[in-house]
Amino acid sequence: MNNGGEPECFEEALASEEKKQWLDAMQDEMKSLHDNHTYDLVKLPKGKRALETRWIFKVKQDSNSTLPRYKARLVVKGFKQKKGVDFNEIFSPVVKMPSIRTVLSLAATLDLEVEQMDVKTTFLHGKLEEEIYMKQPDGFLIEGKEDYVCRLRKSLYGLNQAPRQWYKKFESFIYEQGYKKTISDHCLC
């Protein structure tokens, strides 16, 4: 366990006093992956390799609740990816600080309200262009298909290209709404 009382791995989660909460959190994560059609279960093709995964566990405390929330994220060990094999391009633009200052200054001057949005499963929406396989997650091996792997259709946390694929998905949505990029900052519409 780490300093926050959070398990460091799947086995620790199963051995902890909060086993039920961690199992529920992992079930929620797997449901999200299935609902988003993140992967297909397939036989590993010859000449391909499957990336390993790991579970990341966090206890979140909401400011308006006394009960903690148990979160589990399935993460691909993307540090084992190889450029040209598992990914090509990873660049994703980041908003410039002067743009943030300008927007906040305008909001303050014009007495506007600023809204912030958090996407729960941010990196799970970007479609992958590469053929990437990962091993089935600990605790979720499909009976009778233990030798199968997951062919990723969409990005997953830990992949080198995950931020880029999320940005491309978000960018296409913004364009569909009629927005255009500014010349000075490609993250500002």
Backbone as JSON Lines, residues from 0, in Angstrom:
{"i":0,"aa":"M","n":[0.84,-1.19,0.0],"ca":[0.0,0.0,0.0],"c":[0.88,1.25,0.0]}
{"i":1,"aa":"N","n":[0.4,2.29,-0.69],"ca":[1.15,3.55,-0.67],"c":[0.73,4.37,0.55]}
{"i":2,"aa":"N","n":[1.26,5.59,0.66],"ca":[0.99,6.43,1.83],"c":[-0.49,6.77,2.0]}
{"i":3,"aa":"G","n":[-1.23,6.84,0.89],"ca":[-2.65,7.17,0.95],"c":[-3.53,5.97,1.24]}
{"i":4,"aa":"G","n":[-2.92,4.82,1.52],"ca":[-3.7,3.62,1.78],"c":[-4.27,3.01,0.51]}
{"i":5,"aa":"E","n":[-3.71,3.38,-0.62],"ca":[-4.18,2.87,-1.91],"c":[-3.29,1.71,-2.34]}
{"i":6,"aa":"P","n":[-3.88,0.67,-2.88],"ca":[-3.09,-0.48,-3.34],"c":[-2.14,-0.09,-4.47]}
{"i":7,"aa":"E","n":[-0.99,-0.72,-4.5],"ca":[0.0,-0.49,-5.56],"c":[-0.24,-1.41,-6.75]}
{"i":8,"aa":"C","n":[-0.98,-2.5,-6.54],"ca":[-1.21,-3.47,-7.61],"c":[-2.51,-4.22,-7.36]}
{"i":9,"aa":"F","n":[-2.89,-5.02,-8.34],"ca":[-4.13,-5.8,-8.28],"c":[-4.16,-6.71,-7.05]}
{"i":10,"aa":"E","n":[-3.06,-7.39,-6.78],"ca":[-3.01,-8.33,-5.66],"c":[-3.23,-7.62,-4.33]}
{"i":11,"aa":"E","n":[-2.65,-6.43,-4.19],"ca":[-2.84,-5.66,-2.95],"c":[-4.29,-5.23,-2.79]}
{"i":12,"aa":"A","n":[-4.95,-4.88,-3.89],"ca":[-6.36,-4.49,-3.83],"c":[-7.21,-5.65,-3.33]}
{"i":13,"aa":"L","n":[-6.9,-6.86,-3.81],"ca":[-7.66,-8.04,-3.38],"c":[-7.39,-8.4,-1.92]}
{"i":14,"aa":"A","n":[-6.21,-8.05,-1.43],"ca":[-5.84,-8.39,-0.05],"c":[-6.24,-7.3,0.95]}
{"i":15,"aa":"S","n":[-6.73,-6.17,0.45],"ca":[-7.03,-5.06,1.35],"c":[-8.4,-5.21,2.02]}
{"i":16,"aa":"E","n":[-8.61,-4.44,3.07],"ca":[-9.89,-4.44,3.77],"c":[-11.0,-3.87,2.88]}
{"i":17,"aa":"E","n":[-10.62,-3.05,1.9],"ca":[-11.59,-2.43,0.99],"c":[-11.73,-3.23,-0.31]}
{"i":18,"aa":"K","n":[-11.5,-4.52,-0.25],"ca":[-11.54,-5.38,-1.44],"c":[-12.81,-5.16,-2.26]}
{"i":19,"aa":"K","n":[-13.97,-5.13,-1.62],"ca":[-15.23,-4.98,-2.32],"c":[-15.28,-3.65,-3.08]}
{"i":20,"aa":"Q","n":[-14.85,-2.57,-2.43],"ca":[-14.86,-1.27,-3.09],"c":[-13.93,-1.25,-4.29]}
{"i":21,"aa":"W","n":[-12.75,-1.86,-4.16],"ca":[-11.81,-1.9,-5.28],"c":[-12.34,-2.76,-6.42]}
{"i":22,"aa":"L","n":[-12.96,-3.89,-6.09],"ca":[-13.56,-4.74,-7.14],"c":[-14.68,-4.0,-7.86]}
{"i":23,"aa":"D","n":[-15.5,-3.27,-7.1],"ca":[-16.57,-2.47,-7.72],"c":[-15.99,-1.4,-8.64]}
{"i":24,"aa":"A","n":[-14.91,-0.76,-8.21],"ca":[-14.26,0.28,-9.02],"c":[-13.69,-0.32,-10.31]}
{"i":25,"aa":"M","n":[-13.09,-1.52,-10.21],"ca":[-12.56,-2.18,-11.41],"c":[-13.7,-2.58,-12.34]}
{"i":26,"aa":"Q","n":[-14.81,-3.05,-11.78],"ca":[-15.98,-3.39,-12.59],"c":[-16.5,-2.16,-13.34]}
{"i":27,"aa":"D","n":[-16.54,-1.01,-12.65],"ca":[-16.98,0.24,-13.29],"c":[-16.07,0.6,-14.46]}
{"i":28,"aa":"E","n":[-14.77,0.45,-14.25],"ca":[-13.81,0.77,-15.31],"c":[-14.0,-0.17,-16.5]}
{"i":29,"aa":"M","n":[-14.15,-1.45,-16.23],"ca":[-14.34,-2.42,-17.31],"c":[-15.66,-2.17,-18.05]}
{"i":30,"aa":"K","n":[-16.7,-1.78,-17.32],"ca":[-17.98,-1.46,-17.96],"c":[-17.81,-0.26,-18.89]}
{"i":31,"aa":"S","n":[-17.07,0.72,-18.43],"ca":[-16.81,1.9,-19.26],"c":[-16.06,1.52,-20.54]}
{"i":32,"aa":"L","n":[-15.07,0.63,-20.41],"ca":[-14.33,0.17,-21.58],"c":[-15.23,-0.58,-22.55]}
{"i":33,"aa":"H","n":[-16.1,-1.41,-22.02],"ca":[-17.02,-2.17,-22.88],"c":[-18.05,-1.24,-23.53]}
{"i":34,"aa":"D","n":[-18.61,-0.32,-22.74],"ca":[-19.61,0.62,-23.27],"c":[-19.03,1.49,-24.39]}
{"i":35,"aa":"N","n":[-17.74,1.79,-24.3],"ca":[-17.08,2.62,-25.31],"c":[-16.5,1.8,-26.46]}
{"i":36,"aa":"H","n":[-16.7,0.48,-26.43],"ca":[-16.16,-0.41,-27.48],"c":[-14.66,-0.16,-27.67]}
{"i":37,"aa":"T","n":[-13.94,-0.14,-26.56],"ca":[-12.52,0.2,-26.55],"c":[-11.67,-0.9,-27.18]}
{"i":38,"aa":"Y","n":[-12.08,-2.15,-27.07],"ca":[-11.28,-3.24,-27.62],"c":[-12.15,-4.42,-28.03]}
{"i":39,"aa":"D","n":[-11.54,-5.28,-28.83],"ca":[-12.14,-6.56,-29.2],"c":[-11.22,-7.66,-28.69]}
{"i":40,"aa":"L","n":[-11.78,-8.76,-28.25],"ca":[-11.0,-9.91,-27.79],"c":[-10.67,-10.78,-29.0]}
{"i":41,"aa":"V","n":[-9.37,-10.98,-29.26],"ca":[-8.93,-11.72,-30.45],"c":[-7.72,-12.59,-30.11]}
{"i":42,"aa":"K","n":[-7.41,-13.5,-31.02],"ca":[-6.15,-14.25,-30.93],"c":[-5.04,-13.31,-31.38]}
{"i":43,"aa":"L","n":[-3.9,-13.38,-30.73],"ca":[-2.77,-12.53,-31.1],"c":[-2.2,-13.0,-32.45]}
{"i":44,"aa":"P","n":[-2.2,-12.11,-33.46],"ca":[-1.65,-12.5,-34.76],"c":[-0.15,-12.78,-34.67]}
{"i":45,"aa":"K","n":[0.32,-13.66,-35.55],"ca":[1.76,-13.96,-35.6],"c":[2.54,-12.68,-35.87]}
{"i":46,"aa":"G","n":[3.67,-12.55,-35.19],"ca":[4.53,-11.39,-35.39],"c":[4.12,-10.16,-34.59]}
{"i":47,"aa":"K","n":[3.02,-10.23,-33.87],"ca":[2.56,-9.11,-33.04],"c":[2.84,-9.43,-31.58]}
{"i":48,"aa":"R","n":[2.89,-8.38,-30.78],"ca":[3.07,-8.57,-29.34],"c":[1.98,-7.82,-28.6]}
{"i":49,"aa":"A","n":[1.69,-8.26,-27.41],"ca":[0.65,-7.63,-26.6],"c":[1.32,-6.85,-25.46]}
{"i":50,"aa":"L","n":[0.93,-5.61,-25.31],"ca":[1.44,-4.78,-24.23],"c":[0.81,-5.21,-22.9]}
{"i":51,"aa":"E","n":[1.55,-5.04,-21.84],"ca":[1.05,-5.37,-20.51],"c":[0.21,-4.22,-19.98]}
{"i":52,"aa":"T","n":[-0.61,-4.54,-18.99],"ca":[-1.44,-3.52,-18.35],"c":[-1.19,-3.55,-16.85]}
{"i":53,"aa":"R","n":[-1.72,-2.55,-16.18],"ca":[-1.72,-2.55,-14.72],"c":[-2.89,-1.71,-14.25]}
{"i":54,"aa":"W","n":[-3.32,-1.98,-13.05],"ca":[-4.39,-1.22,-12.43],"c":[-3.79,-0.11,-11.57]}
{"i":55,"aa":"I","n":[-4.38,1.07,-11.65],"ca":[-4.01,2.2,-10.79],"c":[-5.21,2.49,-9.9]}
{"i":56,"aa":"F","n":[-4.97,2.57,-8.61],"ca":[-6.04,2.75,-7.64],"c":[-5.91,4.09,-6.92]}
{"i":57,"aa":"K","n":[-7.03,4.8,-6.78],"ca":[-7.06,6.08,-6.09],"c":[-8.32,6.18,-5.24]}
{"i":58,"aa":"V","n":[-8.18,6.77,-4.07],"ca":[-9.33,7.1,-3.25],"c":[-9.55,8.6,-3.41]}
{"i":59,"aa":"K","n":[-10.74,8.97,-3.89],"ca":[-11.08,10.38,-4.11],"c":[-12.04,10.81,-3.02]}
{"i":60,"aa":"Q","n":[-11.82,12.03,-2.54],"ca":[-12.7,12.59,-1.51],"c":[-13.34,13.85,-2.09]}
{"i":61,"aa":"D","n":[-14.65,13.78,-2.34],"ca":[-15.37,14.95,-2.82],"c":[-15.55,15.95,-1.69]}
{"i":62,"aa":"S","n":[-15.5,17.22,-2.04],"ca":[-15.64,18.27,-1.02],"c":[-17.05,18.29,-0.43]}
{"i":63,"aa":"N","n":[-18.05,17.85,-1.2],"ca":[-19.43,17.91,-0.72],"c":[-19.94,16.55,-0.23]}
{"i":64,"aa":"S","n":[-19.04,15.62,0.03],"ca":[-19.45,14.29,0.51],"c":[-18.47,13.8,1.57]}
{"i":65,"aa":"T","n":[-19.0,13.07,2.51],"ca":[-18.13,12.51,3.55],"c":[-17.62,11.12,3.16]}
{"i":66,"aa":"L","n":[-18.26,10.51,2.15],"ca":[-17.86,9.16,1.72],"c":[-16.78,9.24,0.64]}
{"i":67,"aa":"P","n":[-15.75,8.44,0.79],"ca":[-14.71,8.42,-0.25],"c":[-15.2,7.65,-1.48]}
{"i":68,"aa":"R","n":[-14.64,8.0,-2.65],"ca":[-14.93,7.28,-3.89],"c":[-13.7,6.48,-4.25]}
{"i":69,"aa":"Y","n":[-13.89,5.24,-4.59],"ca":[-12.8,4.36,-4.97],"c":[-12.73,4.32,-6.5]}
{"i":70,"aa":"K","n":[-11.58,4.67,-7.05],"ca":[-11.4,4.72,-8.49],"c":[-10.32,3.73,-8.91]}
{"i":71,"aa":"A","n":[-10.59,3.01,-9.97],"ca":[-9.61,2.1,-10.56],"c":[-9.49,2.44,-12.03]}
{"i":72,"aa":"R","n":[-8.27,2.58,-12.51],"ca":[-8.01,2.86,-13.92],"c":[-7.15,1.73,-14.48]}
{"i":73,"aa":"L","n":[-7.54,1.27,-15.66],"ca":[-6.72,0.3,-16.37],"c":[-5.77,1.09,-17.25]}
{"i":74,"aa":"V","n":[-4.49,0.84,-17.09],"ca":[-3.46,1.59,-17.8],"c":[-2.58,0.62,-18.59]}
{"i":75,"aa":"V","n":[-2.32,0.99,-19.83],"ca":[-1.41,0.2,-20.67],"c":[0.01,0.65,-20.35]}
{"i":76,"aa":"K","n":[0.93,-0.29,-20.31],"ca":[2.33,0.07,-20.08],"c":[2.92,0.58,-21.39]}
{"i":77,"aa":"G","n":[2.54,1.82,-21.72],"ca":[2.92,2.44,-22.98],"c":[4.41,2.71,-23.13]}
{"i":78,"aa":"F","n":[5.14,2.69,-22.02],"ca":[6.58,2.91,-22.11],"c":[7.27,1.78,-22.86]}
{"i":79,"aa":"K","n":[6.55,0.69,-23.1],"ca":[7.12,-0.42,-23.87],"c":[6.74,-0.35,-25.35]}
{"i":80,"aa":"Q","n":[6.03,0.71,-25.73],"ca":[5.67,0.87,-27.14],"c":[6.91,1.23,-27.94]}
{"i":81,"aa":"K","n":[6.88,0.88,-29.23],"ca":[7.99,1.18,-30.12],"c":[7.51,2.08,-31.25]}
{"i":82,"aa":"K","n":[8.24,3.2,-31.43],"ca":[7.88,4.14,-32.5],"c":[7.97,3.43,-33.85]}
{"i":83,"aa":"G","n":[6.96,3.67,-34.69],"ca":[6.9,3.04,-36.0],"c":[6.23,1.69,-35.98]}
{"i":84,"aa":"V","n":[6.07,1.12,-34.77],"ca":[5.38,-0.17,-34.64],"c":[4.04,0.05,-33.95]}
{"i":85,"aa":"D","n":[4.09,0.62,-32.74],"ca":[2.89,0.83,-31.93],"c":[2.36,2.25,-32.01]}
{"i":86,"aa":"F","n":[3.15,3.17,-32.51],"ca":[2.7,4.55,-32.67],"c":[3.59,5.25,-33.68]}
{"i":87,"aa":"N","n":[3.04,6.32,-34.26],"ca":[3.81,7.15,-35.18],"c":[3.92,8.56,-34.65]}
{"i":88,"aa":"E","n":[2.81,9.24,-34.54],"ca":[2.79,10.63,-34.1],"c":[2.16,10.72,-32.72]}
{"i":89,"aa":"I","n":[2.77,11.53,-31.84],"ca":[2.2,11.68,-30.5],"c":[1.94,13.13,-30.12]}
{"i":90,"aa":"F","n":[2.32,14.07,-30.99],"ca":[2.16,15.48,-30.65],"c":[0.69,15.85,-30.48]}
{"i":91,"aa":"S","n":[0.4,16.57,-29.42],"ca":[-0.92,17.12,-29.16],"c":[-0.73,18.55,-28.66]}
{"i":92,"aa":"P","n":[-1.37,19.54,-29.32],"ca":[-1.17,20.92,-28.89],"c":[-1.7,21.17,-27.48]}
{"i":93,"aa":"V","n":[-1.09,22.13,-26.82],"ca":[-1.48,22.53,-25.47],"c":[-1.76,24.03,-25.5]}
{"i":94,"aa":"V","n":[-2.82,24.42,-24.82],"ca":[-3.2,25.84,-24.81],"c":[-2.06,26.69,-24.24]}
{"i":95,"aa":"K","n":[-1.87,27.87,-24.83],"ca":[-0.81,28.78,-24.38],"c":[-1.3,29.6,-23.19]}
{"i":96,"aa":"M","n":[-0.4,29.85,-22.24],"ca":[-0.76,30.62,-21.03],"c":[-1.31,32.01,-21.37]}
{"i":97,"aa":"P","n":[-0.75,32.76,-22.34],"ca":[-1.36,34.06,-22.67],"c":[-2.83,33.94,-23.1]}
{"i":98,"aa":"S","n":[-3.19,32.84,-23.75],"ca":[-4.58,32.64,-24.15],"c":[-5.47,32.47,-22.92]}
{"i":99,"aa":"I","n":[-4.99,31.7,-21.94],"ca":[-5.76,31.51,-20.71],"c":[-5.92,32.84,-19.98]}
{"i":100,"aa":"R","n":[-4.83,33.59,-19.88],"ca":[-4.88,34.9,-19.22],"c":[-5.86,35.84,-19.92]}
{"i":101,"aa":"T","n":[-5.86,35.81,-21.24],"ca":[-6.75,36.69,-22.02],"c":[-8.21,36.32,-21.78]}
{"i":102,"aa":"V","n":[-8.52,35.04,-21.81],"ca":[-9.9,34.6,-21.59],"c":[-10.36,34.97,-20.18]}
{"i":103,"aa":"L","n":[-9.52,34.72,-19.19],"ca":[-9.88,35.05,-17.81],"c":[-10.01,36.56,-17.61]}
{"i":104,"aa":"S","n":[-9.15,37.33,-18.27],"ca":[-9.23,38.79,-18.2],"c":[-10.53,39.3,-18.81]}
{"i":105,"aa":"L","n":[-10.9,38.75,-19.95],"ca":[-12.17,39.12,-20.59],"c":[-13.36,38.76,-19.71]}
{"i":106,"aa":"A","n":[-13.31,37.6,-19.11],"ca":[-14.4,37.16,-18.23],"c":[-14.54,38.11,-17.04]}
{"i":107,"aa":"A","n":[-13.42,38.51,-16.45],"ca":[-13.45,39.42,-15.3],"c":[-13.94,40.8,-15.72]}
{"i":108,"aa":"T","n":[-13.43,41.3,-16.83],"ca":[-13.79,42.64,-17.31],"c":[-15.26,42.72,-17.7]}
{"i":109,"aa":"L","n":[-15.76,41.71,-18.36],"ca":[-17.15,41.71,-18.85],"c":[-18.13,41.07,-17.87]}
{"i":110,"aa":"D","n":[-17.63,40.72,-16.67],"ca":[-18.44,40.1,-15.63],"c":[-19.13,38.83,-16.14]}
{"i":111,"aa":"L","n":[-18.35,37.99,-16.82],"ca":[-18.84,36.72,-17.33],"c":[-18.5,35.6,-16.37]}
{"i":112,"aa":"E","n":[-19.22,34.52,-16.46],"ca":[-18.91,33.35,-15.65],"c":[-18.06,32.39,-16.46]}
{"i":113,"aa":"V","n":[-17.1,31.77,-15.8],"ca":[-16.23,30.79,-16.44],"c":[-16.65,29.4,-15.96]}
{"i":114,"aa":"E","n":[-16.87,28.52,-16.9],"ca":[-17.25,27.15,-16.58],"c":[-16.08,26.23,-16.89]}
{"i":115,"aa":"Q","n":[-15.91,25.22,-16.07],"ca":[-14.86,24.23,-16.28],"c":[-15.54,22.88,-16.45]}
{"i":116,"aa":"M","n":[-14.98,22.05,-17.31],"ca":[-15.59,20.76,-17.58],"c":[-14.53,19.67,-17.41]}
{"i":117,"aa":"D","n":[-14.95,18.56,-16.85],"ca":[-14.04,17.42,-16.69],"c":[-14.67,16.25,-17.41]}
{"i":118,"aa":"V","n":[-13.94,15.65,-18.33],"ca":[-14.43,14.48,-19.04],"c":[-13.94,13.25,-18.28]}
{"i":119,"aa":"K","n":[-14.88,12.44,-17.8],"ca":[-14.55,11.31,-16.92],"c":[-13.59,10.32,-17.56]}
{"i":120,"aa":"T","n":[-13.81,10.02,-18.81],"ca":[-12.99,9.02,-19.49],"c":[-12.32,9.64,-20.7]}
{"i":121,"aa":"T","n":[-11.6,10.71,-20.48],"ca":[-11.0,11.5,-21.55],"c":[-10.32,10.67,-22.62]}
{"i":122,"aa":"F","n":[-9.33,9.9,-22.26],"ca":[-8.51,9.21,-23.26],"c":[-9.16,7.97,-23.85]}
{"i":123,"aa":"L","n":[-10.38,7.67,-23.41],"ca":[-11.04,6.48,-23.92],"c":[-11.88,6.76,-25.16]}
{"i":124,"aa":"H","n":[-11.83,7.96,-25.69],"ca":[-12.69,8.31,-26.82],"c":[-11.96,8.39,-28.15]}
{"i":125,"aa":"G","n":[-10.66,8.56,-28.14],"ca":[-9.91,8.72,-29.39],"c":[-9.73,7.4,-30.11]}
{"i":126,"aa":"K","n":[-10.08,7.36,-31.38],"ca":[-9.91,6.14,-32.18],"c":[-8.45,5.96,-32.55]}
{"i":127,"aa":"L","n":[-7.99,4.73,-32.44],"ca":[-6.59,4.43,-32.76],"c":[-6.42,4.17,-34.25]}
{"i":128,"aa":"E","n":[-5.31,4.61,-34.77],"ca":[-4.97,4.37,-36.18],"c":[-4.03,3.17,-36.29]}
{"i":129,"aa":"E","n":[-3.33,2.86,-35.23],"ca":[-2.36,1.76,-35.21],"c":[-3.02,0.46,-34.75]}
{"i":130,"aa":"E","n":[-2.37,-0.64,-35.07],"ca":[-2.83,-1.96,-34.63],"c":[-2.1,-2.27,-33.33]}
{"i":131,"aa":"I","n":[-2.82,-2.16,-32.21],"ca":[-2.2,-2.34,-30.89],"c":[-2.97,-3.41,-30.12]}
{"i":132,"aa":"Y","n":[-2.21,-4.28,-29.48],"ca":[-2.79,-5.36,-28.68],"c":[-2.31,-5.22,-27.24]}
{"i":133,"aa":"M","n":[-3.17,-5.6,-26.31],"ca":[-2.77,-5.63,-24.9],"c":[-3.28,-6.92,-24.28]}
{"i":134,"aa":"K","n":[-2.6,-7.32,-23.23],"ca":[-3.01,-8.52,-22.5],"c":[-4.32,-8.22,-21.76]}
{"i":135,"aa":"Q","n":[-5.09,-9.27,-21.52],"ca":[-6.32,-9.1,-20.75],"c":[-5.94,-8.63,-19.34]}
{"i":136,"aa":"P","n":[-6.74,-7.72,-18.77],"ca":[-6.42,-7.17,-17.45],"c":[-6.49,-8.21,-16.33]}
{"i":137,"aa":"D","n":[-5.63,-8.04,-15.33],"ca":[-5.68,-8.88,-14.13],"c":[-7.09,-8.87,-13.56]}
{"i":138,"aa":"G","n":[-7.59,-10.08,-13.24],"ca":[-8.91,-10.19,-12.65],"c":[-10.04,-10.25,-13.65]}
{"i":139,"aa":"F","n":[-9.73,-10.09,-14.94],"ca":[-10.79,-10.05,-15.94],"c":[-10.47,-10.93,-17.15]}
{"i":140,"aa":"L","n":[-9.79,-12.03,-16.9],"ca":[-9.55,-13.01,-17.96],"c":[-10.86,-13.68,-18.3]}
{"i":141,"aa":"I","n":[-11.16,-13.77,-19.59],"ca":[-12.39,-14.39,-20.04],"c":[-12.2,-15.92,-20.03]}
{"i":142,"aa":"E","n":[-13.07,-16.6,-19.31],"ca":[-12.97,-18.05,-19.18],"c":[-13.09,-18.71,-20.55]}
{"i":143,"aa":"G","n":[-12.16,-19.62,-20.83],"ca":[-12.13,-20.31,-22.12],"c":[-11.37,-19.53,-23.19]}
{"i":144,"aa":"K","n":[-11.02,-18.29,-22.89],"ca":[-10.28,-17.45,-23.85],"c":[-9.07,-16.82,-23.17]}
{"i":145,"aa":"E","n":[-8.46,-17.56,-22.26],"ca":[-7.33,-17.04,-21.5],"c":[-6.14,-16.68,-22.39]}
{"i":146,"aa":"D","n":[-6.05,-17.32,-23.56],"ca":[-4.93,-17.06,-24.47],"c":[-5.23,-15.93,-25.46]}
{"i":147,"aa":"Y","n":[-6.4,-15.32,-25.36],"ca":[-6.77,-14.2,-26.22],"c":[-6.18,-12.9,-25.67]}
{"i":148,"aa":"V","n":[-6.11,-11.9,-26.55],"ca":[-5.65,-10.57,-26.16],"c":[-6.69,-9.54,-26.59]}
{"i":149,"aa":"C","n":[-6.51,-8.32,-26.16],"ca":[-7.42,-7.24,-26.5],"c":[-6.84,-6.44,-27.66]}
{"i":150,"aa":"R","n":[-7.54,-6.37,-28.78],"ca":[-7.15,-5.51,-29.9],"c":[-7.79,-4.16,-29.63]}
{"i":151,"aa":"L","n":[-6.95,-3.17,-29.35],"ca":[-7.46,-1.85,-29.0],"c":[-8.05,-1.15,-30.22]}
{"i":152,"aa":"R","n":[-9.25,-0.65,-30.06],"ca":[-9.93,0.15,-31.09],"c":[-9.83,1.63,-30.76]}
{"i":153,"aa":"K","n":[-9.81,1.92,-29.46],"ca":[-9.74,3.3,-28.98],"c":[-8.61,3.43,-27.99]}
{"i":154,"aa":"S","n":[-8.22,4.66,-27.75],"ca":[-7.12,4.95,-26.84],"c":[-7.41,4.46,-25.44]}
{"i":155,"aa":"L","n":[-6.34,4.22,-24.74],"ca":[-6.42,3.82,-23.35],"c":[-5.32,4.57,-22.61]}
{"i":156,"aa":"Y","n":[-5.55,4.83,-21.33],"ca":[-4.54,5.52,-20.53],"c":[-3.21,4.8,-20.63]}
{"i":157,"aa":"G","n":[-2.14,5.58,-20.76],"ca":[-0.8,5.01,-20.81],"c":[-0.23,4.92,-22.21]}
{"i":158,"aa":"L","n":[-1.08,4.9,-23.23],"ca":[-0.57,4.84,-24.6],"c":[0.09,6.16,-24.96]}
{"i":159,"aa":"N","n":[1.19,6.09,-25.67],"ca":[1.9,7.31,-26.07],"c":[1.03,8.23,-26.91]}
{"i":160,"aa":"Q","n":[0.16,7.68,-27.75],"ca":[-0.64,8.5,-28.64],"c":[-1.99,8.89,-28.05]}
{"i":161,"aa":"A","n":[-2.29,8.51,-26.82],"ca":[-3.6,8.79,-26.23],"c":[-3.95,10.28,-26.2]}
{"i":162,"aa":"P","n":[-3.06,11.19,-25.77],"ca":[-3.42,12.61,-25.79],"c":[-3.72,13.12,-27.2]}
{"i":163,"aa":"R","n":[-2.95,12.67,-28.17],"ca":[-3.15,13.11,-29.56],"c":[-4.5,12.63,-30.08]}
{"i":164,"aa":"Q","n":[-4.84,11.37,-29.82],"ca":[-6.1,10.83,-30.32],"c":[-7.29,11.52,-29.68]}
{"i":165,"aa":"W","n":[-7.18,11.85,-28.38],"ca":[-8.25,12.6,-27.71],"c":[-8.37,13.97,-28.35]}
{"i":166,"aa":"Y","n":[-7.28,14.65,-28.58],"ca":[-7.32,15.99,-29.18],"c":[-7.97,15.93,-30.57]}
{"i":167,"aa":"K","n":[-7.61,14.93,-31.37],"ca":[-8.18,14.81,-32.71],"c":[-9.7,14.6,-32.65]}
{"i":168,"aa":"K","n":[-10.16,13.81,-31.71],"ca":[-11.6,13.57,-31.53],"c":[-12.29,14.86,-31.11]}
{"i":169,"aa":"F","n":[-11.72,15.55,-30.14],"ca":[-12.29,16.8,-29.65],"c":[-12.3,17.85,-30.75]}
{"i":170,"aa":"E","n":[-11.2,17.95,-31.49],"ca":[-11.08,18.93,-32.58],"c":[-12.16,18.69,-33.64]}
{"i":171,"aa":"S","n":[-12.39,17.44,-34.01],"ca":[-13.41,17.15,-35.04],"c":[-14.8,17.53,-34.53]}
{"i":172,"aa":"F","n":[-15.08,17.31,-33.25],"ca":[-16.37,17.7,-32.68],"c":[-16.54,19.22,-32.71]}
{"i":173,"aa":"I","n":[-15.49,19.94,-32.34],"ca":[-15.56,21.41,-32.33],"c":[-15.81,21.94,-33.74]}
{"i":174,"aa":"Y","n":[-15.13,21.38,-34.73],"ca":[-15.34,21.79,-36.13],"c":[-16.78,21.53,-36.56]}
{"i":175,"aa":"E","n":[-17.34,20.38,-36.16],"ca":[-18.73,20.07,-36.5],"c":[-19.7,21.09,-35.92]}
{"i":176,"aa":"Q","n":[-19.33,21.71,-34.81],"ca":[-20.18,22.73,-34.18],"c":[-20.02,24.1,-34.83]}
{"i":177,"aa":"G","n":[-19.11,24.21,-35.8],"ca":[-18.93,25.46,-36.52],"c":[-17.81,26.35,-36.01]}
{"i":178,"aa":"Y","n":[-17.05,25.89,-35.05],"ca":[-15.93,26.67,-34.53],"c":[-14.71,26.5,-35.41]}
{"i":179,"aa":"K","n":[-13.83,27.5,-35.37],"ca":[-12.57,27.45,-36.11],"c":[-11.43,27.81,-35.16]}
{"i":180,"aa":"K","n":[-10.24,27.29,-35.44],"ca":[-9.06,27.59,-34.63],"c":[-8.63,29.03,-34.85]}
{"i":181,"aa":"T","n":[-8.07,29.63,-33.81],"ca":[-7.44,30.93,-33.99],"c":[-6.04,30.71,-34.57]}
{"i":182,"aa":"I","n":[-5.52,31.7,-35.23],"ca":[-4.17,31.6,-35.8],"c":[-3.12,31.63,-34.7]}
{"i":183,"aa":"S","n":[-3.37,32.41,-33.66],"ca":[-2.37,32.6,-32.61],"c":[-2.25,31.41,-31.66]}
{"i":184,"aa":"D","n":[-3.32,30.63,-31.51],"ca":[-3.29,29.49,-30.59],"c":[-4.24,28.42,-31.13]}
{"i":185,"aa":"H","n":[-3.7,27.28,-31.54],"ca":[-4.51,26.23,-32.15],"c":[-5.46,25.57,-31.17]}
{"i":186,"aa":"C","n":[-5.29,25.82,-29.87],"ca":[-6.2,25.24,-28.88],"c":[-7.35,26.19,-28.54]}
{"i":187,"aa":"L","n":[-7.38,27.34,-29.17],"ca":[-8.4,28.34,-28.89],"c":[-9.31,28.48,-30.1]}
{"i":188,"aa":"C","n":[-10.61,28.29,-29.88],"ca":[-11.58,28.4,-30.98],"c":[-12.44,29.63,-30.8]}
